[in-house]
mmCIF file of C-alpha atoms in Angstrom:
data_model
loop_
_atom_site.group_PDB
_atom_site.id
_atom_site.type_symbol
_atom_site.label_atom_id
_atom_site.label_comp_id
_atom_site.label_asym_id
_atom_site.label_seq_id
_atom_site.Cartn_x
_atom_site.Cartn_y
_atom_site.Cartn_z
ATOM 1 C CA UNK A 27 89.993 72.530 76.693
ATOM 2 C CA UNK A 28 86.885 73.833 76.563
ATOM 3 C CA UNK A 29 85.849 77.342 74.582
ATOM 4 C CA UNK A 30 83.039 79.174 75.315
ATOM 5 C CA UNK A 31 81.310 81.263 72.227
ATOM 6 C CA UNK A 32 78.805 84.680 72.749
ATOM 7 C CA UNK A 33 77.334 85.642 69.433
ATOM 8 C CA UNK A 34 73.773 87.155 68.036
ATOM 9 C CA UNK A 35 71.516 86.580 64.557
ATOM 10 C CA UNK A 36 68.351 87.406 62.796
ATOM 11 C CA UNK A 37 66.712 84.225 63.095
ATOM 12 C CA UNK A 38 64.485 84.889 60.065
ATOM 13 C CA UNK A 39 66.782 82.759 57.618
ATOM 14 C CA UNK A 40 67.013 80.109 59.908
ATOM 15 C CA UNK A 41 65.199 76.634 59.954
ATOM 16 C CA UNK A 42 66.071 77.213 63.881
ATOM 17 C CA UNK A 43 68.931 76.626 66.353
ATOM 18 C CA UNK A 44 69.736 73.406 65.466
ATOM 19 C CA UNK A 45 70.763 70.772 62.948
ATOM 20 C CA UNK A 46 68.266 69.499 60.834
ATOM 21 C CA UNK A 47 69.116 67.300 57.075
ATOM 22 C CA UNK A 48 68.387 69.602 54.343
ATOM 23 C CA UNK A 49 67.879 72.961 56.502
ATOM 24 C CA UNK A 50 69.921 75.700 57.003
ATOM 25 C CA UNK A 51 70.459 76.142 60.840
ATOM 26 C CA UNK A 52 72.856 78.509 63.298
ATOM 27 C CA UNK A 53 73.851 75.195 64.717
ATOM 28 C CA UNK A 54 75.066 73.372 61.267
ATOM 29 C CA UNK A 55 76.783 76.557 59.543
ATOM 30 C CA UNK A 56 78.891 76.969 62.537
ATOM 31 C CA UNK A 57 79.568 74.339 62.919
ATOM 32 C CA UNK A 58 80.858 73.487 59.607
ATOM 33 C CA UNK A 59 82.989 76.825 59.666
ATOM 34 C CA UNK A 60 84.613 75.817 63.702
ATOM 35 C CA UNK A 61 85.030 72.248 62.223
ATOM 36 C CA UNK A 62 86.538 73.915 58.752
ATOM 37 C CA UNK A 63 89.196 75.638 60.650
ATOM 38 C CA UNK A 64 89.849 73.314 63.791
ATOM 39 C CA UNK A 65 88.981 69.733 61.697
ATOM 40 C CA UNK A 66 86.385 67.341 62.635
ATOM 41 C CA UNK A 67 87.621 65.552 66.114
ATOM 42 C CA UNK A 68 87.351 67.754 69.354
ATOM 43 C CA UNK A 69 90.292 68.238 71.797
ATOM 44 C CA UNK A 70 88.416 65.049 73.474
ATOM 45 C CA UNK A 71 88.828 62.903 70.848
ATOM 46 C CA UNK A 72 85.031 63.182 70.211
ATOM 47 C CA UNK A 73 83.252 65.000 66.931
ATOM 48 C CA UNK A 74 83.377 68.385 67.615
ATOM 49 C CA UNK A 75 80.411 69.710 67.938
ATOM 50 C CA UNK A 76 78.213 72.660 69.735
ATOM 51 C CA UNK A 77 76.367 72.790 72.862
ATOM 52 C CA UNK A 78 73.916 75.452 74.021
ATOM 53 C CA UNK A 79 72.246 77.815 76.218
ATOM 54 C CA UNK A 80 68.730 77.733 74.553
ATOM 55 C CA UNK A 81 67.786 76.615 71.796
ATOM 56 C CA UNK A 82 65.465 79.246 69.189
ATOM 57 C CA UNK A 83 62.966 78.166 66.394
ATOM 58 C CA UNK A 84 62.488 78.831 63.406
ATOM 59 C CA UNK A 85 62.286 82.364 63.158
ATOM 60 C CA UNK A 86 63.496 84.245 66.530
ATOM 61 C CA UNK A 87 66.429 85.135 66.980
ATOM 62 C CA UNK A 88 69.079 86.045 69.151
ATOM 63 C CA UNK A 89 71.743 88.748 71.105
ATOM 64 C CA UNK A 90 73.198 86.821 73.309
ATOM 65 C CA UNK A 91 73.264 83.171 72.693
ATOM 66 C CA UNK A 92 75.924 81.312 73.967
ATOM 67 C CA UNK A 93 77.743 77.762 72.389
ATOM 68 C CA UNK A 94 80.927 75.724 74.168
ATOM 69 C CA UNK A 95 82.722 73.447 72.100
ATOM 70 C CA UNK A 96 85.106 71.021 73.203
ATOM 71 C CA UNK A 97 88.400 72.340 71.624
ATOM 72 C CA UNK A 98 90.385 75.943 71.619
ATOM 73 C CA UNK A 99 89.333 79.010 70.522
ATOM 74 C CA UNK A 100 89.036 80.470 67.636
ATOM 75 C CA UNK A 101 89.224 83.969 65.957
ATOM 76 C CA UNK A 102 85.965 85.546 66.335
ATOM 77 C CA UNK A 103 87.136 86.666 62.007
ATOM 78 C CA UNK A 104 87.608 83.544 61.301
ATOM 79 C CA UNK A 105 84.524 82.696 62.274
ATOM 80 C CA UNK A 106 82.613 85.243 61.194
ATOM 81 C CA UNK A 107 84.427 84.971 57.109
ATOM 82 C CA UNK A 108 82.813 81.374 56.678
ATOM 83 C CA UNK A 109 79.767 81.918 58.084
ATOM 84 C CA UNK A 110 76.327 84.431 56.822
ATOM 85 C CA UNK A 111 75.986 88.289 57.299
ATOM 86 C CA UNK A 112 72.765 87.159 59.558
ATOM 87 C CA UNK A 113 75.033 85.567 62.110
ATOM 88 C CA UNK A 114 78.436 86.524 64.197
ATOM 89 C CA UNK A 115 80.129 85.598 66.719
ATOM 90 C CA UNK A 116 81.203 87.976 69.623
ATOM 91 C CA UNK A 117 83.189 86.949 71.009
ATOM 92 C CA UNK A 118 85.054 83.307 71.385
ATOM 93 C CA UNK A 119 86.890 83.236 74.269
ATOM 94 C CA UNK A 120 88.479 80.366 76.824
ATOM 95 C CA UNK A 121 86.601 78.377 79.572
ATOM 96 C CA UNK A 122 87.360 76.871 82.477
ATOM 97 C CA UNK A 123 87.447 72.744 82.916
ATOM 98 C CA UNK A 124 84.201 71.401 82.267
ATOM 99 C CA UNK A 125 82.344 74.698 81.044
ATOM 100 C CA UNK A 126 78.712 73.206 79.490
ATOM 101 C CA UNK A 127 76.799 76.543 78.350
ATOM 102 C CA UNK A 128 73.255 74.647 78.813
ATOM 103 C CA UNK A 129 74.177 72.430 81.800
ATOM 104 C CA UNK A 130 75.955 75.739 84.016
ATOM 105 C CA UNK A 131 73.319 78.295 82.860
ATOM 106 C CA UNK A 132 71.623 79.945 85.286
ATOM 107 C CA UNK A 133 68.946 81.840 83.699
ATOM 108 C CA UNK A 134 67.856 82.654 80.341
ATOM 109 C CA UNK A 135 66.533 85.970 80.096
ATOM 110 C CA UNK A 136 63.971 86.352 76.557
ATOM 111 C CA UNK A 137 62.080 90.264 74.760
ATOM 112 C CA UNK A 138 59.110 89.965 72.603
ATOM 113 C CA UNK A 139 57.993 92.866 70.907
ATOM 114 C CA UNK A 140 55.198 93.948 70.093
ATOM 115 C CA UNK A 141 54.753 97.445 67.401
ATOM 116 C CA UNK A 142 51.136 98.850 68.723
ATOM 117 C CA UNK A 143 49.923 101.296 66.320
ATOM 118 C CA UNK A 144 47.906 101.095 63.292
ATOM 119 C CA UNK A 145 49.515 101.368 60.299
ATOM 120 C CA UNK A 146 52.640 98.052 59.634
ATOM 121 C CA UNK A 147 56.720 98.717 59.918
ATOM 122 C CA UNK A 148 57.977 98.403 56.598
ATOM 123 C CA UNK A 149 61.635 98.890 58.905
ATOM 124 C CA UNK A 150 59.769 96.174 61.772
ATOM 125 C CA UNK A 151 58.364 93.211 60.112
ATOM 126 C CA UNK A 152 60.780 90.704 61.082
ATOM 127 C CA UNK A 153 61.901 92.701 64.738
ATOM 128 C CA UNK A 154 58.319 92.238 66.487
ATOM 129 C CA UNK A 155 54.676 91.451 65.589
ATOM 130 C CA UNK A 156 52.141 94.001 64.543
ATOM 131 C CA UNK A 157 48.763 94.477 66.602
ATOM 132 C CA UNK A 158 46.899 97.251 64.902
ATOM 133 C CA UNK A 159 43.812 96.641 67.284
ATOM 134 C CA UNK A 160 43.840 98.629 70.819
ATOM 135 C CA UNK A 161 45.293 96.919 74.033
ATOM 136 C CA UNK A 162 45.141 97.820 77.490
ATOM 137 C CA UNK A 163 48.538 98.131 78.939
ATOM 138 C CA UNK A 164 47.721 97.712 82.349
ATOM 139 C CA UNK A 165 46.278 94.713 82.131
ATOM 140 C CA UNK A 166 49.690 93.254 80.257
ATOM 141 C CA UNK A 167 51.413 94.765 83.177
ATOM 142 C CA UNK A 168 48.806 92.690 85.089
ATOM 143 C CA UNK A 169 49.703 89.382 84.005
ATOM 144 C CA UNK A 170 53.701 89.782 83.694
ATOM 145 C CA UNK A 171 52.891 90.868 87.598
ATOM 146 C CA UNK A 172 50.981 87.171 87.963
ATOM 147 C CA UNK A 173 53.564 85.493 86.638
ATOM 148 C CA UNK A 174 56.781 86.516 88.829
ATOM 149 C CA UNK A 175 57.460 82.940 91.603
ATOM 150 C CA UNK A 176 56.789 79.353 90.618
ATOM 151 C CA UNK A 177 54.105 78.000 88.310
ATOM 152 C CA UNK A 178 52.535 75.048 86.023
ATOM 153 C CA UNK A 179 52.823 76.282 82.612
ATOM 154 C CA UNK A 180 50.834 73.715 81.622
ATOM 155 C CA UNK A 181 49.161 76.020 79.401
ATOM 156 C CA UNK A 182 52.071 76.923 77.282
ATOM 157 C CA UNK A 183 53.455 74.656 75.300
ATOM 158 C CA UNK A 184 52.017 71.753 72.627
ATOM 159 C CA UNK A 185 50.150 69.160 74.471
ATOM 160 C CA UNK A 186 52.567 67.100 73.183
ATOM 161 C CA UNK A 187 55.574 67.827 74.455
ATOM 162 C CA UNK A 188 58.479 66.013 75.485
ATOM 163 C CA UNK A 189 58.267 68.037 79.417
ATOM 164 C CA UNK A 190 57.693 65.388 81.971
ATOM 165 C CA UNK A 191 58.367 68.365 84.584
ATOM 166 C CA UNK A 192 56.246 72.100 83.854
ATOM 167 C CA UNK A 193 56.125 73.947 86.707
ATOM 168 C CA UNK A 194 59.106 77.249 85.968
ATOM 169 C CA UNK A 195 59.750 79.726 88.875
ATOM 170 C CA UNK A 196 59.815 83.339 86.911
ATOM 171 C CA UNK A 197 62.862 85.356 88.372
ATOM 172 C CA UNK A 198 61.528 88.712 86.657
ATOM 173 C CA UNK A 199 58.636 89.358 84.242
ATOM 174 C CA UNK A 200 57.394 92.798 82.719
ATOM 175 C CA UNK A 201 56.022 95.086 80.409
ATOM 176 C CA UNK A 202 58.017 97.978 78.764
ATOM 177 C CA UNK A 203 57.459 100.768 76.407
ATOM 178 C CA UNK A 204 60.763 101.033 74.740
ATOM 179 C CA UNK A 205 61.015 105.230 74.120
ATOM 180 C CA UNK A 206 62.812 105.678 70.504
ATOM 181 C CA UNK A 207 63.130 103.699 67.491
ATOM 182 C CA UNK A 208 65.465 101.379 67.737
ATOM 183 C CA UNK A 209 66.270 97.588 68.333
ATOM 184 C CA UNK A 210 68.683 96.006 70.756
ATOM 185 C CA UNK A 211 71.545 98.501 72.030
ATOM 186 C CA UNK A 212 72.052 100.658 69.017
ATOM 187 C CA UNK A 213 70.809 98.334 65.633
ATOM 188 C CA UNK A 214 68.372 100.536 64.498
ATOM 189 C CA UNK A 215 64.374 98.334 62.665
ATOM 190 C CA UNK A 216 63.006 101.777 61.829
ATOM 191 C CA UNK A 217 64.123 105.805 62.383
ATOM 192 C CA UNK A 218 64.421 107.754 64.967
ATOM 193 C CA UNK A 219 61.327 108.132 66.822
ATOM 194 C CA UNK A 220 58.938 106.420 64.069
ATOM 195 C CA UNK A 221 58.337 103.802 66.553
ATOM 196 C CA UNK A 222 57.873 105.872 69.974
ATOM 197 C CA UNK A 223 55.303 104.313 72.908
ATOM 198 C CA UNK A 224 53.794 102.168 70.594
ATOM 199 C CA UNK A 225 56.744 98.704 70.630
ATOM 200 C CA UNK A 226 56.027 97.318 73.479
ATOM 201 C CA UNK A 227 58.199 94.743 74.330
ATOM 202 C CA UNK A 228 58.191 91.434 77.127
ATOM 203 C CA UNK A 229 60.598 91.044 79.339
ATOM 204 C CA UNK A 230 61.328 87.923 80.307
ATOM 205 C CA UNK A 231 64.028 85.678 82.625
ATOM 206 C CA UNK A 232 63.845 82.094 83.950
ATOM 207 C CA UNK A 233 66.491 79.245 84.998
ATOM 208 C CA UNK A 234 65.129 77.783 81.887
ATOM 209 C CA UNK A 235 61.643 77.392 80.019
ATOM 210 C CA UNK A 236 59.145 75.312 78.367
ATOM 211 C CA UNK A 237 59.332 75.006 74.795
ATOM 212 C CA UNK A 238 57.061 77.972 72.892
ATOM 213 C CA UNK A 239 56.696 78.884 76.573
ATOM 214 C CA UNK A 240 57.230 82.780 75.769
ATOM 215 C CA UNK A 241 55.202 83.257 72.675
ATOM 216 C CA UNK A 242 52.258 81.151 74.314
ATOM 217 C CA UNK A 243 52.558 83.705 76.955
ATOM 218 C CA UNK A 244 52.811 87.157 74.932
ATOM 219 C CA UNK A 245 49.744 85.702 72.773
ATOM 220 C CA UNK A 246 47.328 84.936 75.901
ATOM 221 C CA UNK A 247 48.309 87.767 77.408
ATOM 222 C CA UNK A 248 47.450 89.890 74.151
ATOM 223 C CA UNK A 249 43.505 87.934 74.948
ATOM 224 C CA UNK A 250 43.506 89.955 78.237
ATOM 225 C CA UNK A 251 45.003 93.195 77.157
ATOM 226 C CA UNK A 252 41.566 92.790 73.843
ATOM 227 C CA UNK A 253 39.411 91.807 76.792
ATOM 228 C CA UNK A 254 39.072 87.688 74.753
ATOM 229 C CA UNK A 255 40.360 86.975 78.319
ATOM 230 C CA UNK A 256 40.021 88.478 81.834
ATOM 231 C CA UNK A 257 42.850 88.951 84.100
ATOM 232 C CA UNK A 258 41.395 86.262 86.733
ATOM 233 C CA UNK A 259 41.704 84.075 83.618
ATOM 234 C CA UNK A 260 45.387 84.402 82.844
ATOM 235 C CA UNK A 261 46.287 83.429 86.893
ATOM 236 C CA UNK A 262 43.644 80.738 86.220
ATOM 237 C CA UNK A 263 46.264 79.225 83.618
ATOM 238 C CA UNK A 264 49.144 79.157 85.832
ATOM 239 C CA UNK A 265 47.674 76.467 87.779
ATOM 240 C CA UNK A 266 48.118 73.527 84.631
ATOM 241 C CA UNK A 267 44.635 74.378 83.068
ATOM 242 C CA UNK A 268 45.254 72.841 79.366
ATOM 243 C CA UNK A 269 46.789 74.008 76.514
ATOM 244 C CA UNK A 270 43.205 74.109 74.986
ATOM 245 C CA UNK A 271 42.398 77.455 77.411
ATOM 246 C CA UNK A 272 45.155 79.296 76.400
ATOM 247 C CA UNK A 273 45.389 81.540 73.713
ATOM 248 C CA UNK A 274 47.495 81.130 70.858
ATOM 249 C CA UNK A 275 51.264 81.050 70.381
ATOM 250 C CA UNK A 276 52.707 84.269 68.453
ATOM 251 C CA UNK A 277 54.825 84.440 65.701
ATOM 252 C CA UNK A 278 58.608 84.037 66.247
ATOM 253 C CA UNK A 279 59.613 87.506 64.507
ATOM 254 C CA UNK A 280 58.766 89.541 67.916
ATOM 255 C CA UNK A 281 60.754 87.352 69.812
ATOM 256 C CA UNK A 282 64.941 87.565 70.767
ATOM 257 C CA UNK A 283 67.440 85.580 73.212
ATOM 258 C CA UNK A 284 68.491 88.527 74.828
ATOM 259 C CA UNK A 285 71.312 86.820 77.775
ATOM 260 C CA UNK A 286 72.184 83.924 79.651
ATOM 261 C CA UNK A 287 73.786 84.444 82.473
ATOM 262 C CA UNK A 288 76.365 82.148 84.449
ATOM 263 C CA UNK A 289 77.172 81.799 88.225
#
């Protein structure tokens, strides 16, 4: 017996997905809620735990995270009554035997938002990176085009890494200009039209990602768009250059796990 959970959360108040002693995490809060309803053990007789499609760092949001656990499905209303208001279970449903939210995922999609205007936003401060300086938007799109396909992303993950393979295949990468002042789907982040033309979104889809990969890509692309690096420099970074040659890791506030695909 396996169940599939789909949830969203504002990562601002969490120390990431994974459980950590003494810290508030999404996994810790959700697992405690499940154990309160179902008991400490799953249908397999083992401790009731969660498997997640994509682990998120502290401050990173999720619009459509997926997790699985070995027990019966629970009404989302019951689960939401036991977790904080900055997280919400959207669906909880029976899954096929052996379903694993991480192993069975065929791709993950992330979105990083940049508020490119002179004045900061009080309402979007935890949803986007504020960038008050000039940006070459054409250079951003050229970098995104270079990402498509298989590359070596050694330059875009911490030098001290648990990864042994650094090649990843990028299925989709593009910069968009959001034309209305709203967040994911219908969630407002500012007054209508307040962000018109100023909210840039970097969308990237891949089978799997390296740690900090999306945020470091964004930080480096912003360096290119600011004139600190060239588009040719960015191309060279995709050939497995050392981490020191890439840009800074962008802050977590602008990043969200947007979707997980299966099959």
